[in-house]
mmCIF file of C-alpha atoms in Angstrom:
data_model
loop_
_atom_site.group_PDB
_atom_site.id
_atom_site.type_symbol
_atom_site.label_atom_id
_atom_site.label_comp_id
_atom_site.label_asym_id
_atom_site.label_seq_id
_atom_site.Cartn_x
_atom_site.Cartn_y
_atom_site.Cartn_z
ATOM 1 C CA MET A 1 24.868 141.601 68.056
ATOM 2 C CA LYS A 2 24.401 137.751 68.807
ATOM 3 C CA ASN A 3 26.967 136.929 66.104
ATOM 4 C CA ARG A 4 29.348 139.481 67.420
ATOM 5 C CA THR A 5 29.170 138.104 70.872
ATOM 6 C CA ILE A 6 29.777 134.671 69.496
ATOM 7 C CA GLN A 7 32.909 135.900 67.688
ATOM 8 C CA ILE A 8 33.962 137.424 70.713
ATOM 9 C CA GLU A 9 33.788 134.351 72.790
ATOM 10 C CA LEU A 10 35.181 132.123 70.202
ATOM 11 C CA ALA A 11 37.992 134.741 69.970
ATOM 12 C CA PHE A 12 38.450 134.495 73.926
ATOM 13 C CA SER A 13 38.200 130.663 73.669
ATOM 14 C CA ALA A 14 41.093 130.690 71.222
ATOM 15 C CA VAL A 15 43.066 132.958 73.230
ATOM 16 C CA ILE A 16 42.563 130.716 76.207
ATOM 17 C CA ILE A 17 43.339 127.682 74.215
ATOM 18 C CA ALA A 18 46.527 129.394 72.978
ATOM 19 C CA ILE A 19 47.623 130.198 76.479
ATOM 20 C CA THR A 20 47.005 126.989 77.690
ATOM 21 C CA ILE A 21 49.033 125.387 74.997
ATOM 22 C CA VAL A 22 51.846 127.709 75.587
ATOM 23 C CA ILE A 23 51.645 127.011 79.270
ATOM 24 C CA ILE A 24 51.717 123.178 78.637
ATOM 25 C CA THR A 25 54.214 123.599 76.154
ATOM 26 C CA ALA A 26 56.541 125.553 78.756
ATOM 27 C CA ILE A 27 55.643 123.015 81.579
ATOM 28 C CA CYS A 28 56.569 120.083 79.240
ATOM 29 C CA PHE A 29 59.767 122.024 78.158
ATOM 30 C CA ASP A 30 60.689 122.432 81.796
ATOM 31 C CA LEU A 31 59.782 118.864 82.797
ATOM 32 C CA ASN A 32 61.889 117.446 79.996
ATOM 33 C CA LYS A 33 64.932 119.635 80.868
ATOM 34 C CA LYS A 34 64.499 118.800 84.261
ATOM 35 C CA ILE A 35 64.456 115.025 83.499
ATOM 36 C CA GLU A 36 67.503 115.310 81.373
ATOM 37 C CA SER A 37 69.236 117.353 83.854
ATOM 38 C CA THR A 38 68.422 114.665 86.556
ATOM 39 C CA ASN A 39 69.570 111.697 84.434
ATOM 40 C CA LYS A 40 72.685 113.428 83.251
ATOM 41 C CA ASN A 41 73.649 114.541 86.738
ATOM 42 C CA ILE A 42 73.192 110.962 87.905
ATOM 43 C CA GLN A 43 75.400 109.862 85.347
ATOM 44 C CA ALA A 44 78.014 112.721 86.101
ATOM 45 C CA THR A 45 77.855 111.673 89.746
ATOM 46 C CA ILE A 46 78.587 107.974 88.822
ATOM 47 C CA ILE A 47 81.617 109.134 86.571
ATOM 48 C CA ALA A 48 83.097 111.312 89.586
ATOM 49 C CA THR A 49 82.670 108.803 92.449
ATOM 50 C CA ASN A 50 84.166 105.898 90.255
ATOM 51 C CA ILE A 51 87.128 108.140 89.695
ATOM 52 C CA LEU A 52 87.396 108.710 93.594
ATOM 53 C CA GLU A 53 87.044 105.265 94.325
ATOM 54 C CA ASN A 54 89.832 104.148 91.972
ATOM 55 C CA ILE A 55 92.049 106.789 93.637
ATOM 56 C CA ASN A 56 91.403 105.667 97.227
ATOM 57 C CA PHE A 57 92.328 102.111 95.917
ATOM 58 C CA ARG A 58 95.943 103.313 94.684
ATOM 59 C CA THR A 59 98.879 104.223 96.644
ATOM 60 C CA TYR A 60 99.940 107.777 96.603
ATOM 61 C CA ASP A 61 103.044 106.933 94.579
ATOM 62 C CA SER A 62 101.336 104.750 91.964
ATOM 63 C CA PHE A 63 98.544 107.576 91.734
ATOM 64 C CA ASN A 64 101.495 109.976 91.014
ATOM 65 C CA GLU A 65 102.804 107.650 88.442
ATOM 66 C CA TYR A 66 99.575 107.250 86.677
ATOM 67 C CA ILE A 67 98.926 111.236 86.609
ATOM 68 C CA GLN A 68 102.235 111.566 85.099
ATOM 69 C CA THR A 69 102.212 108.975 82.350
ATOM 70 C CA ILE A 70 98.551 108.928 81.157
ATOM 71 C CA ALA A 71 98.127 110.607 77.594
ATOM 72 C CA GLY A 72 96.192 109.778 74.716
ATOM 73 C CA THR A 73 93.418 111.338 72.181
ATOM 74 C CA GLY A 74 90.829 113.411 74.005
ATOM 75 C CA ILE A 75 93.235 114.176 77.101
ATOM 76 C CA THR A 76 94.928 117.564 77.688
ATOM 77 C CA LYS A 77 97.305 118.155 80.476
ATOM 78 C CA LYS A 78 98.912 121.248 81.833
ATOM 79 C CA VAL A 79 100.917 121.869 85.254
ATOM 80 C CA VAL A 80 100.277 125.314 86.868
ATOM 81 C CA GLY A 81 102.597 125.842 90.098
ATOM 82 C CA SER A 82 101.895 122.739 92.319
ATOM 83 C CA SER A 83 98.805 121.581 90.394
ATOM 84 C CA GLN A 84 98.269 119.195 87.876
ATOM 85 C CA ASN A 85 95.286 119.724 85.579
ATOM 86 C CA ILE A 86 93.936 117.078 83.279
ATOM 87 C CA VAL A 87 90.737 117.546 80.896
ATOM 88 C CA ILE A 88 89.321 114.332 79.336
ATOM 89 C CA VAL A 89 86.851 114.925 76.507
ATOM 90 C CA GLY A 90 84.367 111.838 76.353
ATOM 91 C CA ASN A 91 83.502 112.309 72.789
ATOM 92 C CA ASP A 92 87.238 111.850 71.866
ATOM 93 C CA PHE A 93 88.531 109.560 74.472
ATOM 94 C CA ASN A 94 88.236 105.783 74.028
ATOM 95 C CA GLU A 95 90.049 104.641 76.923
ATOM 96 C CA THR A 96 89.426 104.765 80.780
ATOM 97 C CA PHE A 97 90.459 107.465 83.128
ATOM 98 C CA LEU A 98 91.356 106.100 86.610
ATOM 99 C CA GLY A 99 89.219 102.974 85.745
ATOM 100 C CA THR A 100 86.426 104.983 84.623
ATOM 101 C CA GLU A 101 84.691 105.235 81.086
ATOM 102 C CA ILE A 102 84.095 108.973 80.169
ATOM 103 C CA PRO A 103 80.854 108.664 78.005
ATOM 104 C CA SER A 104 80.432 110.857 74.841
ATOM 105 C CA GLY A 105 78.809 114.010 75.949
ATOM 106 C CA TYR A 106 80.763 114.458 79.074
ATOM 107 C CA ILE A 107 83.996 116.394 79.862
ATOM 108 C CA VAL A 108 86.084 115.618 83.083
ATOM 109 C CA ASP A 109 87.984 118.533 84.393
ATOM 110 C CA PHE A 110 90.520 116.767 86.963
ATOM 111 C CA THR A 111 92.856 118.751 89.178
ATOM 112 C CA ALA A 112 95.408 117.479 91.783
ATOM 113 C CA THR A 113 97.152 120.296 93.945
ATOM 114 C CA ARG A 114 99.933 119.771 96.444
ATOM 115 C CA THR A 115 98.917 121.143 99.729
ATOM 116 C CA SER A 116 102.523 121.976 100.358
ATOM 117 C CA GLU A 117 104.879 123.848 97.901
ATOM 118 C CA ASN A 118 107.913 121.901 99.485
ATOM 119 C CA PHE A 119 106.762 118.317 100.416
ATOM 120 C CA ASP A 120 104.681 116.044 98.203
ATOM 121 C CA ILE A 121 102.673 114.331 101.226
ATOM 122 C CA ALA A 122 99.119 115.486 100.384
ATOM 123 C CA LYS A 123 97.085 116.596 97.489
ATOM 124 C CA GLU A 124 93.502 118.203 97.192
ATOM 125 C CA ILE A 125 91.495 116.495 94.488
ATOM 126 C CA SER A 126 88.842 118.326 92.571
ATOM 127 C CA ILE A 127 86.734 116.505 89.872
ATOM 128 C CA ILE A 128 84.420 118.334 87.589
ATOM 129 C CA VAL A 129 82.233 116.587 85.281
ATOM 130 C CA LYS A 130 80.550 118.951 82.721
ATOM 131 C CA TYR A 131 77.661 118.126 80.334
ATOM 132 C CA ASN A 132 75.027 120.114 78.509
ATOM 133 C CA VAL A 133 71.445 120.055 78.981
ATOM 134 C CA LEU A 134 69.476 121.822 75.982
ATOM 135 C CA ASN A 135 72.559 123.521 75.110
ATOM 136 C CA GLN A 136 73.316 124.797 78.554
ATOM 137 C CA GLU A 137 76.395 123.823 80.580
ATOM 138 C CA GLU A 138 75.665 122.045 83.707
ATOM 139 C CA LYS A 139 78.364 120.174 86.113
ATOM 140 C CA PHE A 140 78.719 117.905 88.972
ATOM 141 C CA GLU A 141 81.763 118.696 91.368
ATOM 142 C CA ILE A 142 83.287 116.741 94.167
ATOM 143 C CA THR A 143 86.593 117.316 96.163
ATOM 144 C CA SER A 144 88.695 115.325 98.410
ATOM 145 C CA MET A 145 91.950 114.889 99.916
ATOM 146 C CA LEU A 146 94.776 112.283 99.157
ATOM 147 C CA GLU A 147 97.281 111.660 101.698
ATOM 148 C CA ARG A 148 100.493 109.834 101.428
ATOM 149 C CA GLU A 149 100.436 106.538 103.285
ATOM 150 C CA ASN A 150 101.886 106.512 106.841
ATOM 151 C CA ILE A 151 104.267 103.723 106.252
ATOM 152 C CA GLU A 152 105.713 102.405 109.476
ATOM 153 C CA GLU A 153 109.404 101.621 109.666
ATOM 154 C CA CYS A 154 108.569 97.599 109.546
ATOM 155 C CA ASN A 155 105.714 95.562 109.692
ATOM 156 C CA ASN A 156 103.772 95.758 112.913
ATOM 157 C CA PRO A 157 103.734 92.404 114.896
ATOM 158 C CA VAL A 158 100.989 90.146 114.259
ATOM 159 C CA MET A 159 99.414 88.139 117.413
ATOM 160 C CA THR A 160 97.135 85.802 115.588
ATOM 161 C CA ASP A 161 97.607 82.134 116.211
ATOM 162 C CA THR A 162 98.977 81.458 112.569
ATOM 163 C CA TYR A 163 101.967 83.521 113.541
ATOM 164 C CA PHE A 164 102.625 81.319 116.714
ATOM 165 C CA GLN A 165 101.741 77.777 115.192
ATOM 166 C CA ASP A 166 105.458 77.090 114.122
ATOM 167 C CA LEU A 167 106.316 77.401 117.702
ATOM 168 C CA GLY A 168 103.430 75.264 118.960
ATOM 169 C CA PHE A 169 101.614 77.852 120.639
ATOM 170 C CA ASN A 170 98.055 79.230 120.400
ATOM 171 C CA ASN A 171 96.014 81.675 122.345
ATOM 172 C CA ASP A 172 93.547 78.965 123.594
ATOM 173 C CA GLU A 173 96.077 77.077 125.539
ATOM 174 C CA TYR A 174 98.849 79.776 126.090
ATOM 175 C CA ASP A 175 98.847 83.280 127.571
ATOM 176 C CA ILE A 176 100.780 85.561 124.974
ATOM 177 C CA ILE A 177 101.568 88.792 126.608
ATOM 178 C CA PRO A 178 103.417 91.916 124.930
ATOM 179 C CA ILE A 179 106.156 93.359 127.505
ATOM 180 C CA LYS A 180 108.286 96.230 127.370
ATOM 181 C CA PHE A 181 111.502 97.368 129.619
ATOM 182 C CA ALA A 182 110.441 100.383 131.870
ATOM 183 C CA GLU A 183 113.585 102.596 132.606
ATOM 184 C CA ASN A 184 111.823 104.440 135.405
ATOM 185 C CA VAL A 185 111.418 101.044 137.493
ATOM 186 C CA ASN A 186 114.134 99.185 135.972
ATOM 187 C CA HIS A 187 112.326 96.121 134.946
ATOM 188 C CA PHE A 188 109.863 94.690 132.627
ATOM 189 C CA ILE A 189 106.256 95.512 132.517
ATOM 190 C CA THR A 190 103.273 94.406 130.777
ATOM 191 C CA THR A 191 101.827 96.370 127.786
ATOM 192 C CA ASN A 192 99.530 95.947 124.963
ATOM 193 C CA ALA A 193 99.917 95.793 121.120
ATOM 194 C CA ASN A 194 98.705 99.482 120.625
ATOM 195 C CA ASP A 195 101.614 100.926 123.105
ATOM 196 C CA PRO A 196 103.773 103.017 120.871
ATOM 197 C CA GLU A 197 106.802 102.257 123.181
ATOM 198 C CA TRP A 198 106.391 98.517 122.855
ATOM 199 C CA TYR A 199 109.319 98.459 120.276
ATOM 200 C CA ASN A 200 111.572 100.611 118.305
ATOM 201 C CA TYR A 201 113.745 98.658 115.994
ATOM 202 C CA SER A 202 115.958 101.895 115.036
ATOM 203 C CA SER A 203 117.016 101.724 118.762
ATOM 204 C CA LYS A 204 117.426 97.895 118.513
ATOM 205 C CA ARG A 205 114.340 97.229 120.718
ATOM 206 C CA TRP A 206 112.483 94.409 119.300
ATOM 207 C CA ALA A 207 108.764 93.829 119.935
ATOM 208 C CA LYS A 208 108.706 90.954 122.961
ATOM 209 C CA VAL A 209 106.255 88.917 124.330
ATOM 210 C CA LEU A 210 105.966 86.503 127.156
ATOM 211 C CA ILE A 211 104.417 83.141 126.537
ATOM 212 C CA PHE A 212 103.315 80.816 129.486
ATOM 213 C CA SER A 213 101.260 77.821 129.284
ATOM 214 C CA ARG A 214 98.101 78.099 131.105
ATOM 215 C CA ASP A 215 98.719 74.465 132.489
ATOM 216 C CA ALA A 216 102.074 75.581 134.065
ATOM 217 C CA ASP A 217 100.918 75.928 137.719
ATOM 218 C CA ASN A 218 100.277 79.630 137.928
ATOM 219 C CA LEU A 219 103.801 80.141 136.405
ATOM 220 C CA LYS A 220 102.389 83.532 134.863
ATOM 221 C CA ASP A 221 101.321 84.581 138.349
ATOM 222 C CA LEU A 222 104.729 83.926 139.822
ATOM 223 C CA PHE A 223 106.420 86.289 137.120
ATOM 224 C CA ILE A 224 103.832 88.822 136.890
ATOM 225 C CA ASP A 225 102.036 90.709 139.842
ATOM 226 C CA GLU A 226 98.852 92.276 139.837
ATOM 227 C CA ASN A 227 100.277 95.713 138.746
ATOM 228 C CA GLY A 228 101.952 94.223 135.668
ATOM 229 C CA ASN A 229 105.459 94.363 137.143
ATOM 230 C CA ILE A 230 107.446 91.281 135.764
ATOM 231 C CA ASN A 231 110.098 89.624 138.144
ATOM 232 C CA SER A 232 113.476 88.773 136.309
ATOM 233 C CA THR A 233 113.607 85.495 138.231
ATOM 234 C CA VAL A 234 111.325 83.404 140.242
ATOM 235 C CA ASN A 235 111.774 80.119 142.369
ATOM 236 C CA TYR A 236 109.593 77.392 140.965
ATOM 237 C CA ASP A 237 109.827 74.057 142.661
ATOM 238 C CA ASN A 238 113.323 74.943 144.146
ATOM 239 C CA VAL A 239 114.497 75.826 140.734
ATOM 240 C CA THR A 240 115.369 79.460 139.706
ATOM 241 C CA LEU A 241 113.641 80.362 136.487
ATOM 242 C CA ASP A 242 114.806 83.311 134.320
ATOM 243 C CA VAL A 243 112.208 85.577 132.434
ATOM 244 C CA THR A 244 114.273 85.544 129.398
ATOM 245 C CA ASN A 245 113.643 81.920 129.032
ATOM 246 C CA TYR A 246 109.905 82.713 128.127
ATOM 247 C CA ILE A 247 110.590 85.772 126.023
ATOM 248 C CA TYR A 248 109.928 85.754 122.218
ATOM 249 C CA VAL A 249 110.667 88.418 119.496
ATOM 250 C CA TRP A 250 109.118 89.757 116.532
ATOM 251 C CA ILE A 251 111.246 89.760 113.278
ATOM 252 C CA PRO A 252 109.693 91.880 110.686
ATOM 253 C CA ASN A 253 110.028 90.864 106.963
ATOM 254 C CA PHE A 254 113.387 91.964 105.907
ATOM 255 C CA SER A 255 116.183 91.222 103.524
ATOM 256 C CA ILE A 256 119.710 92.514 102.670
ATOM 257 C CA LYS A 257 121.131 93.825 99.660
ATOM 258 C CA ASP A 258 124.505 95.160 99.049
ATOM 259 C CA ASP A 259 125.120 94.814 102.520
ATOM 260 C CA ILE A 260 122.331 97.171 103.592
ATOM 261 C CA THR A 261 119.392 95.814 105.445
ATOM 262 C CA TYR A 262 115.834 96.586 104.335
ATOM 263 C CA PHE A 263 112.659 96.110 106.023
ATOM 264 C CA ARG A 264 109.951 95.106 103.336
ATOM 265 C CA TYR A 265 106.250 96.239 102.892
ATOM 266 C CA GLY A 266 103.614 93.771 104.084
ATOM 267 C CA THR A 267 104.114 90.349 102.704
ATOM 268 C CA SER A 268 105.872 91.686 99.561
ATOM 269 C CA LYS A 269 109.569 91.657 98.653
ATOM 270 C CA ILE A 270 109.160 95.669 98.171
ATOM 271 C CA ALA A 271 111.637 97.458 100.348
ATOM 272 C CA ILE A 272 110.560 100.206 102.788
ATOM 273 C CA LYS A 273 112.846 103.021 102.263
ATOM 274 C CA MET A 274 113.072 106.333 104.238
ATOM 275 C CA GLU A 275 113.395 109.804 102.200
ATOM 276 C CA PHE A 276 113.825 113.066 103.447
ATOM 277 C CA GLN A 277 113.665 116.810 102.504
ATOM 278 C CA TYR A 278 115.455 119.683 104.166
ATOM 279 C CA LEU A 279 113.728 122.959 104.545
ATOM 280 C CA ASN A 280 114.243 125.854 107.079
ATOM 281 C CA ASN A 281 116.831 123.849 108.753
ATOM 282 C CA LYS A 282 114.431 121.093 109.630
ATOM 283 C CA TYR A 283 114.312 117.553 108.135
ATOM 284 C CA LEU A 284 110.843 116.005 107.003
ATOM 285 C CA TYR A 285 111.284 112.204 107.092
ATOM 286 C CA LEU A 286 109.036 109.995 105.126
ATOM 287 C CA ASN A 287 108.726 105.900 104.635
ATOM 288 C CA ARG A 288 107.782 104.957 101.195
ATOM 289 C CA VAL A 289 107.848 101.717 99.299
ATOM 290 C CA GLY A 290 110.769 101.225 96.826
ATOM 291 C CA GLU A 291 112.361 98.536 94.711
ATOM 292 C CA GLU A 292 112.170 94.954 94.969
ATOM 293 C CA ILE A 293 114.558 93.162 97.315
ATOM 294 C CA SER A 294 115.207 89.488 96.821
ATOM 295 C CA ASN A 295 115.066 87.193 99.660
ATOM 296 C CA ILE A 296 118.068 86.416 101.679
ATOM 297 C CA SER A 297 117.874 82.632 101.131
ATOM 298 C CA ASP A 298 115.266 80.038 100.498
ATOM 299 C CA GLU A 299 115.398 79.193 104.206
ATOM 300 C CA CYS A 300 114.773 82.953 105.194
ATOM 301 C CA SER A 301 112.206 84.271 102.692
ATOM 302 C CA PHE A 302 109.163 85.340 104.529
ATOM 303 C CA ASP A 303 107.117 84.372 101.656
ATOM 304 C CA GLY A 304 103.485 85.296 102.290
ATOM 305 C CA ILE A 305 103.994 86.431 105.943
ATOM 306 C CA PHE A 306 104.551 89.761 107.694
ATOM 307 C CA GLY A 307 107.328 88.452 109.877
ATOM 308 C CA VAL A 308 108.006 85.761 112.445
ATOM 309 C CA TRP A 309 108.191 85.146 116.213
ATOM 310 C CA LYS A 310 111.351 83.592 117.433
ATOM 311 C CA LYS A 311 112.661 82.611 120.739
ATOM 312 C CA LEU A 312 114.894 85.214 122.314
ATOM 313 C CA GLY A 313 118.657 84.111 121.660
ATOM 314 C CA ASP A 314 117.926 81.262 119.268
ATOM 315 C CA GLU A 315 120.894 81.629 117.306
ATOM 316 C CA GLU A 316 120.315 78.209 115.540
ATOM 317 C CA ASP A 317 117.221 79.809 113.902
ATOM 318 C CA ILE A 318 118.106 81.048 110.546
ATOM 319 C CA TYR A 319 115.579 84.264 110.827
ATOM 320 C CA TYR A 320 116.932 85.016 114.317
ATOM 321 C CA LYS A 321 120.474 84.530 113.090
ATOM 322 C CA ASN A 322 120.330 86.602 110.138
ATOM 323 C CA PHE A 323 118.275 89.412 111.892
ATOM 324 C CA ASN A 324 120.775 89.497 114.666
ATOM 325 C CA ASN A 325 123.611 90.395 112.411
ATOM 326 C CA THR A 326 121.937 93.456 110.942
ATOM 327 C CA LYS A 327 122.071 97.036 111.953
ATOM 328 C CA TYR A 328 119.050 96.474 114.132
ATOM 329 C CA ALA A 329 120.990 94.095 116.369
ATOM 330 C CA PRO A 330 122.410 93.149 118.782
ATOM 331 C CA ILE A 331 119.069 93.244 120.454
ATOM 332 C CA ASN A 332 118.518 95.813 123.294
ATOM 333 C CA ILE A 333 116.952 93.388 125.769
ATOM 334 C CA TYR A 334 116.862 96.078 128.513
#
């Protein structure tokens, strides 16, 4: 009887040990799976976010060009409707996709879908990074939007000292005041650089500023009242002064090719061009960057600058003279 009891106890102990081993094995398996899943998910996250960051550093047009031209071993591409789908298999792909290495064991399923069937102005981006954990597929997914850049007609006026130094002005010793002509009161008024009505080059309204020396015995206060209204003339020491003598205008980076005037993007020589599409009796206008347009001359080059400030009416200045002969001239002063 005693031996049988011992046998039963041994058998029970063996069962407990076996169960314990199974439980420990299951826990270890699950733990290893979780560790592998976490590590691979981190890698997948890095892949997806690196791709997205690279996209955000590109212009809309350069992104489109890249997606259209990329090819190679390990890449499959297809277009379905307004969607461009690209699948990259890391095992076979030895290059980089949007600046990102795709390691062995990972597959990137990338889709860019136009948000409009008719206008290519925005895309929904989907990035799915797939990987296996113990023969089971897992994935990390991220989505975003890519919108065509809102390129203005021309470069915005720059108000820093660097852009006034050739004129001998700086913001410490001079008051530099944006102004515009207000039709409702029929005279100039002060404004600010964020005012959408400050300028409109298509309407020949160039951006204008008044510049007064702070040592000029309150000349600024004679021209401008407390409400921002600007007198066209003032009497200063028995001399009549005209406000136009203190007006300077912004001439954005531009050039001329085949008798056509083009504004250029930033400090580059790349032309800003307008494109439009017609749908349902409506036009959609978009400004985009085009091809390179050479300088007008060595003396009028805009090398490394967004534009120049010049005194109103200074026909002896090469920038003013050239711009004042374009379709954006003569300047609409009032």
